[in-house]
Amino acid sequence: MFKLFSVQFLQGDKYRAMATERVIKNVVIPANRGNVYSVKGNLLATSIPKYDIRLDAITPSNKTFEKYVKPLSDSLSQYSGKPSSYYQQEIRKARANKNRYYLLARNIGYSDYTRLRNFPLLELGAFKGGLIVEQTTKREHPMGGIAQRAIGYERFDENGNVTRAGIDGAFGVKYLRGTDGQRKKQQIGKGQWKPLNDANEIDPKNGYDVYTTIDVNIQDIAHHALLEQLEKYKADHGCVVVMETKTGEIRAISNLGRNTDGYYYERLNYAVGESHEPGSTFKLMAITAALEDKVVDTSTVVDTKNGRLTFYGKHVEDSNHRGYGKITLSRAFELSSNTGMVAAIDEAYRKNPSKFVDRLYAMDLNKGLNLPIIGEGKPIIPDPRIKNGRWSGIALQWMAYGYGVSFTPLQTLTFYNAIANDGEMVKPQFLREVKEFGDVIVPFEKEVINKQICSKETVAKVQQLLKNVVEKKHGTGHRLYSENFSMAGKTGTCQKDYANKDKLSYISSFAGYFPAENPKYSCIVVIHEPDKSVGYYGADVSGPVFKKIAQKIFTDTPIVDEIKSLNVKVASVEKEYESFYNVAQTYKTIMPNLIGLPAMDALALLENMQVKVKVKLEGSGIVKKQSIEQNIKLKNNQTVVLSAS
């Protein structure tokens, strides 16, 4: 008697709480993640809702169950193609076995979900009909593998550890993720749980949409130009970045690595994360520093000897192995003469190497870009005043032609872009704005890292040098020259794993901008470990990628002044839009106007409607025709033909 009294009254609250905890729990309902769009509104990443439909076979009364079991089985038969008798038998068996979690459909889309929940019995809801709906979301990339690493993701493993890559990972917590909701579930045995109510206790709040700076047309050009060259030279991996000169907005970023089967895919974000010795592309930084310190001029004569200089037993050699004799510093730069550049920097800074390092610091080359994307590689510049083992008797000379220093491709491009931008260094931008229901919540403006990295006089001199590299017949980039379109830039060929001759390989690169006058875009191409038997010089391997991108952008996207239309509301247009919006929101079954949209956007829009239509796409590119006119109500299993070109 005492034990009963103790359990019921003295310890009752404790045991009741334990019992409730074991049979009822709050389950997190994930919020729908916001979409990721291109700068022109093309869908890059989206969360597609998926549903599991189950039946609590015990909940309906006997009268209700017998009334609706056959109509429900008939509807399920029409939906799946299985006989109605099969479903009648399975559902009756579930009721006999007291199955409160019988699966009717798994991983279905929204249109199928709305269809099933209106089937007989299920339309009565959770309490009378035994309907159980469980929703999950799946992240999809309509562009497929193109820019997948840059667009990124946010993933959690079974231990709760999170991996955040690219734009989706960088801006997930702040903008995309949203706020999760909650739903109470009750244990029904054998580790199975069912919702207590038909609605959520706390509804999830969806994340914001982010609009990136990526242009899908330029991205497509860059991706395929890089892929073609990687395959031709059987390279290990490579990257390309296209940046708008004035704003720093990234129009394209492609990172392709080879798998064990020899196929290339978006393996790692090399452009942001891989810091490496740049080789000859660093000669621009070196000559800019020397010109700004006024220790040399472009007309300074340097002696390349016989193509070899020696410092403390270590050799600096030119690629032609003969040298160029005595030439001007400008010609040494255009020829990419290692001995010429090293001789000039050695003569100018040998007695005070800290002065050279300080000038590099003044141009912000020692600082990272502080990107929101996780995993940026750190820049490395040896400094004689810092005792970290990086400085040696040959550090200054090796830095002159891009060894001993280390930068990511995006950090190198940021400096080249500053030269193209008349000395103003701007931070690379990946986001244009954040929106909620079409309204701008957070705009992203241009960020200036350094208003003037060097004098206008120095900028003008190095701009001419970069132009000469392409235009002059002796320039290492002359193969890129076109009479119809001007480009400026610098080739780079850097040895990799040079400490072990058996593993010696190369990094081929080209960095520059176009057009050479009033530049619109800057671009860098870096390709690692091309097959040496095919070729490895930057002009041969990476240069053609740069040229193809520049010419295709110029051809497909002409650089002209755009006249922005006035933001004037026309009453008739506003009324027509409002009418269409209301109809579309009410029925979710209205044929939209898809003409002018990219084909992949049109497909995504049709697939997410509340009617199940069959889409037949003819061609690729932009939708030109649609078989069903705008505002026509669609029917299930209706075929929509889209013609694109």
XYZ file of N, CA, C and O in Angstrom, residues 259-366:
432
model
N 38.935 12.538 -62.244
C 38.774 11.387 -61.363
C 39.605 10.210 -61.880
O 40.327 10.329 -62.878
N 39.510 9.085 -61.204
C 40.350 7.932 -61.557
C 40.008 7.354 -62.927
O 40.829 6.669 -63.538
N 38.798 7.666 -63.413
C 38.397 7.174 -64.737
C 38.757 8.146 -65.856
O 38.466 7.875 -67.026
N 39.360 9.275 -65.480
C 39.780 10.236 -66.492
C 38.746 11.291 -66.840
O 38.968 12.099 -67.742
N 37.611 11.287 -66.112
C 36.576 12.282 -66.382
C 36.761 13.487 -65.454
O 37.222 13.357 -64.315
N 36.350 14.662 -65.949
C 36.513 15.889 -65.171
C 35.179 16.314 -64.555
O 34.124 16.218 -65.186
N 35.246 16.772 -63.312
C 34.056 17.229 -62.604
C 34.471 18.300 -61.604
O 35.660 18.533 -61.369
N 33.475 18.977 -61.020
C 33.749 20.042 -60.047
C 34.189 19.412 -58.728
O 33.384 19.159 -57.830
N 35.485 19.169 -58.611
C 36.017 18.401 -57.484
C 36.269 19.272 -56.257
O 35.809 18.978 -55.163
N 37.047 20.327 -56.427
C 37.383 21.249 -55.338
C 37.345 22.677 -55.871
O 37.457 22.907 -57.073
N 37.207 23.635 -54.946
C 37.203 25.037 -55.363
C 38.646 25.542 -55.432
O 39.131 26.247 -54.546
N 39.343 25.159 -56.507
C 40.763 25.497 -56.648
C 40.977 27.015 -56.714
O 41.967 27.526 -56.186
N 40.077 27.726 -57.358
C 40.252 29.164 -57.554
C 40.313 29.916 -56.231
O 41.043 30.896 -56.086
N 39.553 29.454 -55.243
C 39.495 30.115 -53.937
C 40.484 29.508 -52.951
O 41.123 30.218 -52.175
N 40.642 28.185 -52.994
C 41.361 27.510 -51.921
C 42.774 27.070 -52.196
O 43.532 26.818 -51.246
N 43.188 26.959 -53.465
C 44.499 26.391 -53.765
C 45.550 27.493 -53.936
O 45.622 28.158 -54.960
N 46.370 27.665 -52.917
C 47.461 28.632 -52.963
C 48.712 27.939 -53.484
O 49.105 26.880 -52.994
N 49.344 28.520 -54.502
C 50.517 27.889 -55.113
C 51.459 28.961 -55.656
O 51.089 30.140 -55.785
N 52.672 28.556 -55.988
C 53.617 29.482 -56.598
C 53.095 29.883 -57.973
O 52.775 29.028 -58.797
N 52.998 31.186 -58.248
C 52.385 31.623 -59.509
C 53.318 31.590 -60.713
O 52.864 31.589 -61.855
N 54.634 31.603 -60.465
C 55.551 31.655 -61.603
C 55.521 33.027 -62.267
O 55.401 34.057 -61.600
N 55.558 33.041 -63.590
C 55.772 34.301 -64.317
C 54.627 35.295 -64.229
O 54.821 36.472 -64.545
N 53.416 34.874 -63.827
C 52.350 35.865 -63.662
C 52.670 36.826 -62.520
O 52.139 37.939 -62.474
N 53.582 36.419 -61.612
C 53.980 37.310 -60.517
C 54.930 38.400 -60.990
O 55.139 39.386 -60.285
N 55.477 38.247 -62.167
C 56.382 39.285 -62.688
C 55.681 40.636 -62.789
O 56.336 41.680 -62.711
N 54.365 40.624 -62.991
C 53.626 41.888 -63.004
C 53.722 42.574 -61.647
O 53.936 43.792 -61.576
N 53.571 41.837 -60.564
C 53.667 42.418 -59.225
C 55.080 42.951 -58.983
O 55.274 44.042 -58.434
N 56.083 42.174 -59.413
C 57.483 42.562 -59.192
C 57.831 43.841 -59.936
O 58.436 44.767 -59.370
N 57.461 43.925 -61.214
C 57.827 45.111 -62.001
C 57.016 46.328 -61.570
O 57.510 47.460 -61.598
N 55.762 46.105 -61.136
C 54.955 47.218 -60.623
C 55.597 47.808 -59.373
O 55.675 49.039 -59.215
N 56.075 46.939 -58.475
C 56.738 47.406 -57.249
C 57.986 48.220 -57.580
O 58.213 49.301 -57.014
N 58.806 47.706 -58.503
C 60.062 48.387 -58.847
C 59.812 49.717 -59.546
O 60.507 50.709 -59.290
N 58.821 49.768 -60.426
C 58.481 51.022 -61.103
C 57.941 52.043 -60.111
O 58.269 53.239 -60.187
N 57.123 51.586 -59.170
C 56.544 52.504 -58.192
C 57.612 53.046 -57.242
O 57.543 54.210 -56.823
N 58.611 52.220 -56.924
C 59.722 52.680 -56.075
C 60.739 53.510 -56.854
O 61.717 53.997 -56.263
N 60.526 53.599 -58.174
C 61.408 54.360 -59.072
C 62.862 53.889 -59.015
O 63.804 54.674 -59.151
N 63.046 52.598 -58.813
C 64.397 52.027 -58.833
C 64.732 51.472 -60.221
O 65.879 51.110 -60.496
N 63.730 51.370 -61.076
C 63.922 50.971 -62.474
C 62.945 51.760 -63.325
O 62.033 52.418 -62.819
N 63.127 51.667 -64.638
C 62.149 52.182 -65.584
C 62.000 51.138 -66.678
O 62.811 50.213 -66.787
N 60.983 51.278 -67.503
C 60.791 50.296 -68.572
C 61.951 50.307 -69.563
O 62.193 49.321 -70.259
N 62.676 51.433 -69.605
C 63.810 51.540 -70.536
C 65.126 51.075 -69.924
O 66.164 51.073 -70.605
N 65.105 50.694 -68.640
C 66.318 50.192 -67.991
C 66.850 48.980 -68.753
O 66.088 48.073 -69.102
N 68.168 48.979 -69.018
C 68.781 47.873 -69.763
C 69.261 46.810 -68.769
O 69.919 47.115 -67.772
N 68.887 45.561 -69.043
C 69.314 44.437 -68.214
C 70.086 43.449 -69.078
O 69.825 43.305 -70.270
N 71.055 42.781 -68.452
C 71.889 41.813 -69.173
C 71.404 40.402 -68.831
O 71.509 39.958 -67.691
N 70.860 39.719 -69.811
C 70.370 38.351 -69.591
C 71.487 37.321 -69.711
O 71.225 36.108 -69.642
N 72.715 37.811 -69.923
C 73.899 36.941 -70.064
C 73.654 35.910 -71.176
O 73.171 36.234 -72.243
N 73.945 34.673 -70.876
C 73.711 33.593 -71.849
C 72.479 32.768 -71.478
O 72.385 31.592 -71.793
N 71.533 33.438 -70.795
C 70.308 32.745 -70.397
C 70.404 32.053 -69.061
O 69.526 31.262 -68.708
N 71.477 32.351 -68.286
C 71.623 31.723 -66.970
C 72.319 32.677 -66.001
O 73.362 33.243 -66.321
N 71.725 32.829 -64.824
C 72.343 33.556 -63.718
C 72.474 32.594 -62.546
O 71.652 31.691 -62.378
N 73.514 32.798 -61.730
C 73.750 31.892 -60.602
C 73.848 32.682 -59.304
O 74.561 33.688 -59.229
N 73.111 32.231 -58.283
C 73.139 32.836 -56.956
C 73.306 31.719 -55.934
O 72.457 30.826 -55.834
N 74.396 31.767 -55.200
C 74.686 30.768 -54.167
C 74.558 29.346 -54.717
O 74.001 28.456 -54.062
N 75.036 29.150 -55.907
C 75.039 27.827 -56.517
C 73.724 27.417 -57.147
O 73.616 26.327 -57.717
N 72.700 28.284 -57.054
C 71.397 27.993 -57.642
C 71.250 28.781 -58.939
O 71.625 29.954 -59.011
N 70.670 28.148 -59.969
C 70.602 28.756 -61.292
C 69.215 29.320 -61.595
O 68.199 28.733 -61.244
N 69.217 30.463 -62.265
C 68.013 31.033 -62.865
C 68.214 30.962 -64.366
O 69.194 31.487 -64.890
N 67.283 30.320 -65.057
C 67.469 30.093 -66.488
C 66.285 30.603 -67.292
O 65.151 30.634 -66.812
N 66.585 30.985 -68.547
C 65.528 31.349 -69.485
C 65.102 30.117 -70.270
O 65.874 29.165 -70.432
N 63.889 30.174 -70.802
C 63.349 29.006 -71.500
C 64.085 28.709 -72.800
O 64.116 27.564 -73.248
N 64.709 29.743 -73.406
C 65.399 29.474 -74.681
C 66.846 29.000 -74.482
O 67.520 28.648 -75.455
N 67.315 29.015 -73.201
C 68.637 28.484 -72.833
C 69.808 29.208 -73.526
O 70.940 28.751 -73.448
N 69.527 30.307 -74.199
C 70.608 31.074 -74.837
C 70.685 32.498 -74.304
O 71.691 33.159 -74.459
N 69.572 32.939 -73.721
C 69.522 34.312 -73.268
C 69.170 35.253 -74.403
O 69.074 34.861 -75.575
N 68.984 36.526 -74.054
C 68.597 37.528 -75.050
C 69.606 38.669 -75.126
O 69.352 39.680 -75.781
N 70.761 38.503 -74.455
C 71.752 39.578 -74.449
C 71.291 40.738 -73.595
O 70.540 40.568 -72.625
N 71.688 41.932 -73.971
C 71.279 43.131 -73.237
C 70.001 43.687 -73.857
O 69.984 44.049 -75.041
N 68.953 43.738 -73.073
C 67.651 44.209 -73.555
C 67.033 45.133 -72.512
O 67.462 45.175 -71.359
N 66.015 45.876 -72.942
C 65.306 46.746 -71.992
C 64.447 45.899 -71.059
O 64.059 44.769 -71.391
N 64.117 46.459 -69.915
C 63.287 45.748 -68.946
C 61.899 45.464 -69.527
O 61.318 44.405 -69.263
N 61.381 46.403 -70.330
C 60.067 46.184 -70.938
C 60.095 44.963 -71.851
O 59.181 44.140 -71.838
N 61.165 44.822 -72.644
C 61.265 43.677 -73.538
C 61.462 42.381 -72.735
O 60.926 41.330 -73.101
N 62.206 42.469 -71.633
C 62.397 41.296 -70.774
C 61.055 40.814 -70.228
O 60.794 39.605 -70.154
N 60.180 41.766 -69.865
C 58.854 41.406 -69.363
C 58.017 40.773 -70.463
O 57.358 39.751 -70.262
N 58.059 41.376 -71.652
C 57.254 40.875 -72.774
C 57.717 39.493 -73.231
O 56.914 38.660 -73.655
N 59.027 39.261 -73.135
C 59.589 37.948 -73.475
C 59.478 36.959 -72.320
O 59.783 35.782 -72.485
N 59.080 37.469 -71.155
C 59.034 36.688 -69.912
C 60.409 36.102 -69.598
O 60.536 34.935 -69.209
N 61.434 36.945 -69.727
C 62.798 36.518 -69.440
C 63.016 36.444 -67.929
O 62.938 37.461 -67.229
N 63.280 35.259 -67.431
C 63.554 35.080 -66.004
C 64.815 35.818 -65.595
O 64.856 36.507 -64.576
N 65.867 35.670 -66.414
C 67.149 36.302 -66.074
C 67.035 37.816 -66.109
O 67.630 38.514 -65.277
N 66.274 38.346 -67.061
C 66.109 39.794 -67.155
C 65.408 40.367 -65.940
O 65.841 41.379 -65.370
N 64.310 39.728 -65.516
C 63.564 40.213 -64.357
C 64.375 40.064 -63.077
O 64.416 40.971 -62.231
N 65.049 38.918 -62.926
C 65.838 38.680 -61.718
C 67.004 39.659 -61.634
O 67.299 40.208 -60.561
N 67.663 39.916 -62.761
C 68.789 40.862 -62.774
C 68.333 42.249 -62.335
O 69.030 42.933 -61.564
N 67.162 42.682 -62.818
C 66.660 44.016 -62.487
C 66.295 44.120 -61.002
O 66.661 45.089 -60.327
N 65.577 43.136 -60.478
C 65.153 43.166 -59.076
C 66.361 43.006 -58.143
O 66.458 43.675 -57.099
N 67.286 42.141 -58.516
C 68.488 41.938 -57.703
C 69.296 43.224 -57.602
O 69.736 43.617 -56.511
N 69.472 43.888 -58.722
C 70.243 45.140 -58.742
C 69.557 46.227 -57.924
O 70.202 47.003 -57.218
N 68.225 46.283 -58.001
C 67.478 47.361 -57.353
C 67.310 47.159 -55.847
O 67.311 48.128 -55.084
N 67.205 45.918 -55.389
C 66.832 45.679 -53.996
C 67.823 44.808 -53.219
O 67.548 44.467 -52.064
N 68.936 44.441 -53.838
C 69.854 43.517 -53.172
C 70.305 44.030 -51.810
O 70.407 43.269 -50.844
N 70.577 45.326 -51.709
C 71.080 45.891 -50.459
C 69.966 46.142 -49.438
O 70.246 46.297 -48.247
N 68.729 46.204 -49.903
C 67.611 46.467 -48.990
C 66.367 45.698 -49.451
O 65.400 46.274 -49.937
N 66.364 44.362 -49.306
C 65.232 43.557 -49.788
C 63.924 43.863 -49.069
O 62.845 43.637 -49.619
N 64.015 44.399 -47.853
C 62.794 44.738 -47.117
C 61.984 45.802 -47.841
O 60.746 45.840 -47.738
N 62.658 46.647 -48.592
C 61.966 47.691 -49.349
C 61.047 47.078 -50.404
O 59.925 47.549 -50.628
N 61.529 46.022 -51.053
C 60.725 45.317 -52.056
C 59.505 44.671 -51.402
O 58.373 44.792 -51.902
N 59.728 44.025 -50.264
C 58.635 43.367 -49.541
C 57.609 44.400 -49.065
O 56.399 44.180 -49.164
N 58.095 45.542 -48.581
C 57.184 46.587 -48.104
C 56.299 47.115 -49.227
O 55.126 47.445 -49.006
N 56.866 47.213 -50.419
C 56.054 47.680 -51.552
C 54.971 46.658 -51.897
O 53.843 47.026 -52.219
N 55.306 45.369 -51.808
C 54.297 44.337 -52.038
C 53.197 44.422 -50.984
O 52.011 44.272 -51.291
N 53.617 44.692 -49.738
C 52.638 44.849 -48.659
C 51.739 46.058 -48.931
O 50.529 46.014 -48.685
N 52.332 47.154 -49.411
C 51.579 48.384 -49.665
C 50.508 48.172 -50.731
O 49.497 48.880 -50.760
N 50.731 47.184 -51.597
C 49.744 46.861 -52.641
C 48.778 45.775 -52.162
O 48.057 45.188 -52.964
N 48.795 45.486 -50.840
C 47.867 44.546 -50.190
C 48.010 43.113 -50.678
O 47.068 42.318 -50.586
N 49.194 42.754 -51.148
C 49.400 41.390 -51.623
C 49.595 40.383 -50.488
O 49.499 39.176 -50.709
N 49.881 40.872 -49.299
C 50.090 39.980 -48.159
C 48.788 39.654 -47.425
O 48.780 38.830 -46.500
